[in-house]
PDB file of C-alpha atoms in Angstrom:
ATOM      1  CA  GLN A  21      86.220-138.870  39.346  1.00  0.00           C
ATOM      2  CA  VAL A  22      85.816-135.179  38.021  1.00  0.00           C
ATOM      3  CA  GLN A  23      88.546-133.298  36.196  1.00  0.00           C
ATOM      4  CA  LEU A  24      88.176-129.462  35.884  1.00  0.00           C
ATOM      5  CA  VAL A  25      89.973-127.725  33.092  1.00  0.00           C
ATOM      6  CA  GLU A  26      90.161-123.947  33.411  1.00  0.00           C
ATOM      7  CA  SER A  27      91.235-121.180  31.129  1.00  0.00           C
ATOM      8  CA  GLY A  28      91.356-117.368  31.062  1.00  0.00           C
ATOM      9  CA  GLY A  29      92.967-115.463  33.717  1.00  0.00           C
ATOM     10  CA  GLY A  30      96.174-113.222  33.065  1.00  0.00           C
ATOM     11  CA  TRP A  31      96.995-109.523  33.433  1.00  0.00           C
ATOM     12  CA  VAL A  32      94.989-106.725  33.220  1.00  0.00           C
ATOM     13  CA  GLN A  33      94.956-103.038  34.270  1.00  0.00           C
ATOM     14  CA  ALA A  34      92.462-102.054  36.832  1.00  0.00           C
ATOM     15  CA  GLY A  35      89.385-101.426  35.558  1.00  0.00           C
ATOM     16  CA  GLY A  36      89.450-103.789  33.039  1.00  0.00           C
ATOM     17  CA  SER A  37      87.732-107.465  32.467  1.00  0.00           C
ATOM     18  CA  LEU A  38      88.620-110.777  32.078  1.00  0.00           C
ATOM     19  CA  ARG A  39      86.535-114.026  31.743  1.00  0.00           C
ATOM     20  CA  LEU A  40      87.475-117.421  33.221  1.00  0.00           C
ATOM     21  CA  SER A  41      85.972-120.637  31.691  1.00  0.00           C
ATOM     22  CA  CYS A  42      86.034-124.209  33.577  1.00  0.00           C
ATOM     23  CA  ALA A  43      85.041-127.124  31.597  1.00  0.00           C
ATOM     24  CA  ALA A  44      84.337-130.394  33.484  1.00  0.00           C
ATOM     25  CA  SER A  45      85.048-133.717  32.025  1.00  0.00           C
ATOM     26  CA  GLU A  46      82.407-136.183  31.379  1.00  0.00           C
ATOM     27  CA  SER A  47      81.720-138.594  33.833  1.00  0.00           C
ATOM     28  CA  ASP A  48      78.952-140.576  35.737  1.00  0.00           C
ATOM     29  CA  PHE A  49      79.141-138.189  38.311  1.00  0.00           C
ATOM     30  CA  SER A  50      76.288-135.662  38.211  1.00  0.00           C
ATOM     31  CA  ILE A  51      77.413-132.303  39.058  1.00  0.00           C
ATOM     32  CA  ASN A  52      75.158-129.822  41.191  1.00  0.00           C
ATOM     33  CA  GLY A  53      77.108-126.897  41.872  1.00  0.00           C
ATOM     34  CA  MET A  54      80.202-125.375  40.056  1.00  0.00           C
ATOM     35  CA  GLY A  55      82.050-122.227  40.926  1.00  0.00           C
ATOM     36  CA  TYR A  56      85.254-120.212  41.338  1.00  0.00           C
ATOM     37  CA  TYR A  57      86.993-119.609  44.833  1.00  0.00           C
ATOM     38  CA  ARG A  58      90.321-117.447  44.926  1.00  0.00           C
ATOM     39  CA  GLN A  59      93.571-117.048  47.058  1.00  0.00           C
ATOM     40  CA  ALA A  60      95.329-114.053  47.423  1.00  0.00           C
ATOM     41  CA  PRO A  61      99.163-114.520  48.783  1.00  0.00           C
ATOM     42  CA  GLY A  62      98.726-114.818  52.768  1.00  0.00           C
ATOM     43  CA  LYS A  63      95.297-114.860  52.797  1.00  0.00           C
ATOM     44  CA  GLN A  64      93.005-117.762  53.137  1.00  0.00           C
ATOM     45  CA  ARG A  65      91.233-118.795  49.880  1.00  0.00           C
ATOM     46  CA  GLU A  66      87.484-117.505  49.429  1.00  0.00           C
ATOM     47  CA  LEU A  67      84.307-118.038  47.675  1.00  0.00           C
ATOM     48  CA  VAL A  68      84.325-115.890  44.532  1.00  0.00           C
ATOM     49  CA  ALA A  69      80.826-117.239  43.260  1.00  0.00           C
ATOM     50  CA  ALA A  70      79.146-120.064  42.857  1.00  0.00           C
ATOM     51  CA  ILE A  71      75.858-121.406  40.524  1.00  0.00           C
ATOM     52  CA  SER A  72      73.956-124.221  41.293  1.00  0.00           C
ATOM     53  CA  VAL A  73      72.303-126.912  38.675  1.00  0.00           C
ATOM     54  CA  THR A  74      68.743-124.980  39.412  1.00  0.00           C
ATOM     55  CA  TYR A  75      70.347-121.640  38.685  1.00  0.00           C
ATOM     56  CA  ASN A  76      70.751-120.493  42.415  1.00  0.00           C
ATOM     57  CA  THR A  77      73.828-118.306  42.658  1.00  0.00           C
ATOM     58  CA  ILE A  78      75.929-117.248  45.433  1.00  0.00           C
ATOM     59  CA  TYR A  79      78.650-114.420  45.282  1.00  0.00           C
ATOM     60  CA  ALA A  80      80.961-112.811  47.868  1.00  0.00           C
ATOM     61  CA  ASP A  81      80.208-109.174  48.782  1.00  0.00           C
ATOM     62  CA  SER A  82      83.271-107.673  47.199  1.00  0.00           C
ATOM     63  CA  VAL A  83      82.442-108.806  43.786  1.00  0.00           C
ATOM     64  CA  LYS A  84      78.513-108.386  43.691  1.00  0.00           C
ATOM     65  CA  GLY A  85      77.598-105.993  40.837  1.00  0.00           C
ATOM     66  CA  ARG A  86      81.239-106.653  39.024  1.00  0.00           C
ATOM     67  CA  PHE A  87      81.417-110.266  38.553  1.00  0.00           C
ATOM     68  CA  THR A  88      79.001-112.564  36.896  1.00  0.00           C
ATOM     69  CA  ILE A  89      78.660-116.438  36.994  1.00  0.00           C
ATOM     70  CA  SER A  90      77.109-118.132  34.502  1.00  0.00           C
ATOM     71  CA  ARG A  91      76.841-121.955  33.085  1.00  0.00           C
ATOM     72  CA  ASP A  92      76.268-123.943  30.326  1.00  0.00           C
ATOM     73  CA  TYR A  93      74.890-127.537  31.149  1.00  0.00           C
ATOM     74  CA  ALA A  94      75.353-128.443  27.429  1.00  0.00           C
ATOM     75  CA  LYS A  95      79.101-128.064  27.495  1.00  0.00           C
ATOM     76  CA  ASN A  96      79.378-128.755  31.523  1.00  0.00           C
ATOM     77  CA  THR A  97      80.861-125.137  31.692  1.00  0.00           C
ATOM     78  CA  VAL A  98      80.952-122.462  33.927  1.00  0.00           C
ATOM     79  CA  TYR A  99      81.992-119.091  33.295  1.00  0.00           C
ATOM     80  CA  LEU A 100      83.018-115.948  35.371  1.00  0.00           C
ATOM     81  CA  GLN A 101      82.839-112.733  33.937  1.00  0.00           C
ATOM     82  CA  MET A 102      85.020-110.127  35.918  1.00  0.00           C
ATOM     83  CA  ASN A 103      84.451-106.559  35.238  1.00  0.00           C
ATOM     84  CA  SER A 104      85.781-103.520  36.886  1.00  0.00           C
ATOM     85  CA  LEU A 105      88.573-105.421  38.329  1.00  0.00           C
ATOM     86  CA  LYS A 106      90.623-103.912  41.129  1.00  0.00           C
ATOM     87  CA  PRO A 107      94.086-104.609  42.321  1.00  0.00           C
ATOM     88  CA  GLU A 108      92.491-106.289  45.214  1.00  0.00           C
ATOM     89  CA  ASP A 109      91.247-108.779  43.127  1.00  0.00           C
ATOM     90  CA  THR A 110      94.444-110.338  42.282  1.00  0.00           C
ATOM     91  CA  ALA A 111      94.592-113.974  43.072  1.00  0.00           C
ATOM     92  CA  VAL A 112      95.035-117.563  42.201  1.00  0.00           C
ATOM     93  CA  TYR A 113      91.440-118.252  40.803  1.00  0.00           C
ATOM     94  CA  TYR A 114      90.408-121.751  41.477  1.00  0.00           C
ATOM     95  CA  CYS A 115      87.705-123.563  39.654  1.00  0.00           C
ATOM     96  CA  ALA A 116      85.491-126.382  41.588  1.00  0.00           C
ATOM     97  CA  ALA A 117      82.442-128.499  41.499  1.00  0.00           C
ATOM     98  CA  ASP A 118      80.422-130.460  43.765  1.00  0.00           C
ATOM     99  CA  GLY A 119      77.492-132.826  43.936  1.00  0.00           C
ATOM    100  CA  ASP A 120      75.702-131.100  46.293  1.00  0.00           C
ATOM    101  CA  TRP A 121      74.556-127.629  46.872  1.00  0.00           C
ATOM    102  CA  GLY A 122      73.759-125.871  50.300  1.00  0.00           C
ATOM    103  CA  PRO A 123      75.847-123.865  52.983  1.00  0.00           C
ATOM    104  CA  LYS A 124      79.254-126.077  52.268  1.00  0.00           C
ATOM    105  CA  VAL A 125      79.518-123.991  49.041  1.00  0.00           C
ATOM    106  CA  GLU A 126      80.689-120.948  51.184  1.00  0.00           C
ATOM    107  CA  TYR A 127      83.596-123.218  52.223  1.00  0.00           C
ATOM    108  CA  GLY A 128      84.526-125.172  49.655  1.00  0.00           C
ATOM    109  CA  MET A 129      83.743-128.291  46.926  1.00  0.00           C
ATOM    110  CA  ASP A 130      84.658-131.830  46.247  1.00  0.00           C
ATOM    111  CA  TYR A 131      86.166-131.131  43.195  1.00  0.00           C
ATOM    112  CA  TRP A 132      89.265-128.416  42.258  1.00  0.00           C
ATOM    113  CA  GLY A 133      91.093-127.487  38.961  1.00  0.00           C
ATOM    114  CA  LYS A 134      94.855-126.270  39.210  1.00  0.00           C
ATOM    115  CA  GLY A 135      93.964-122.930  39.226  1.00  0.00           C
ATOM    116  CA  THR A 136      94.836-119.674  37.476  1.00  0.00           C
ATOM    117  CA  LEU A 137      96.454-116.538  38.327  1.00  0.00           C
ATOM    118  CA  VAL A 138      94.737-113.377  37.456  1.00  0.00           C
ATOM    119  CA  THR A 139      96.643-110.375  38.102  1.00  0.00           C
ATOM    120  CA  VAL A 140      95.430-106.447  38.235  1.00  0.00           C
ATOM    121  CA  SER A 141      97.510-103.922  38.345  1.00  0.00           C
ATOM    122  CA  SER A 142      96.980-100.208  39.430  1.00  0.00           C
TER     123      SER A 142
END
């Protein structure tokens, strides 16, 4: 079982920046993909960004050029740097992890954090 502990998030004005962090607990489970998904009120959950153990990355079109995902393998931690935030980025952001990588990542992963709220005011 993988435990994911998230930090970061909060309130920011449009144009500002936030950084999310997510640390995976130590376990015998070998993690491949890690990433962030978000769900805004009244909308479906969507992939924001994900990164594989070989540094392959995927970004939602809406965040390309503004968000950067990175990973520290020694700390088993993934980071999401969010710049030039917009009100439409307001959502609950969920960290996720999976033992696999591939097309499934667009739809979800096997292990989830509790989520952290990001609010961007105009």
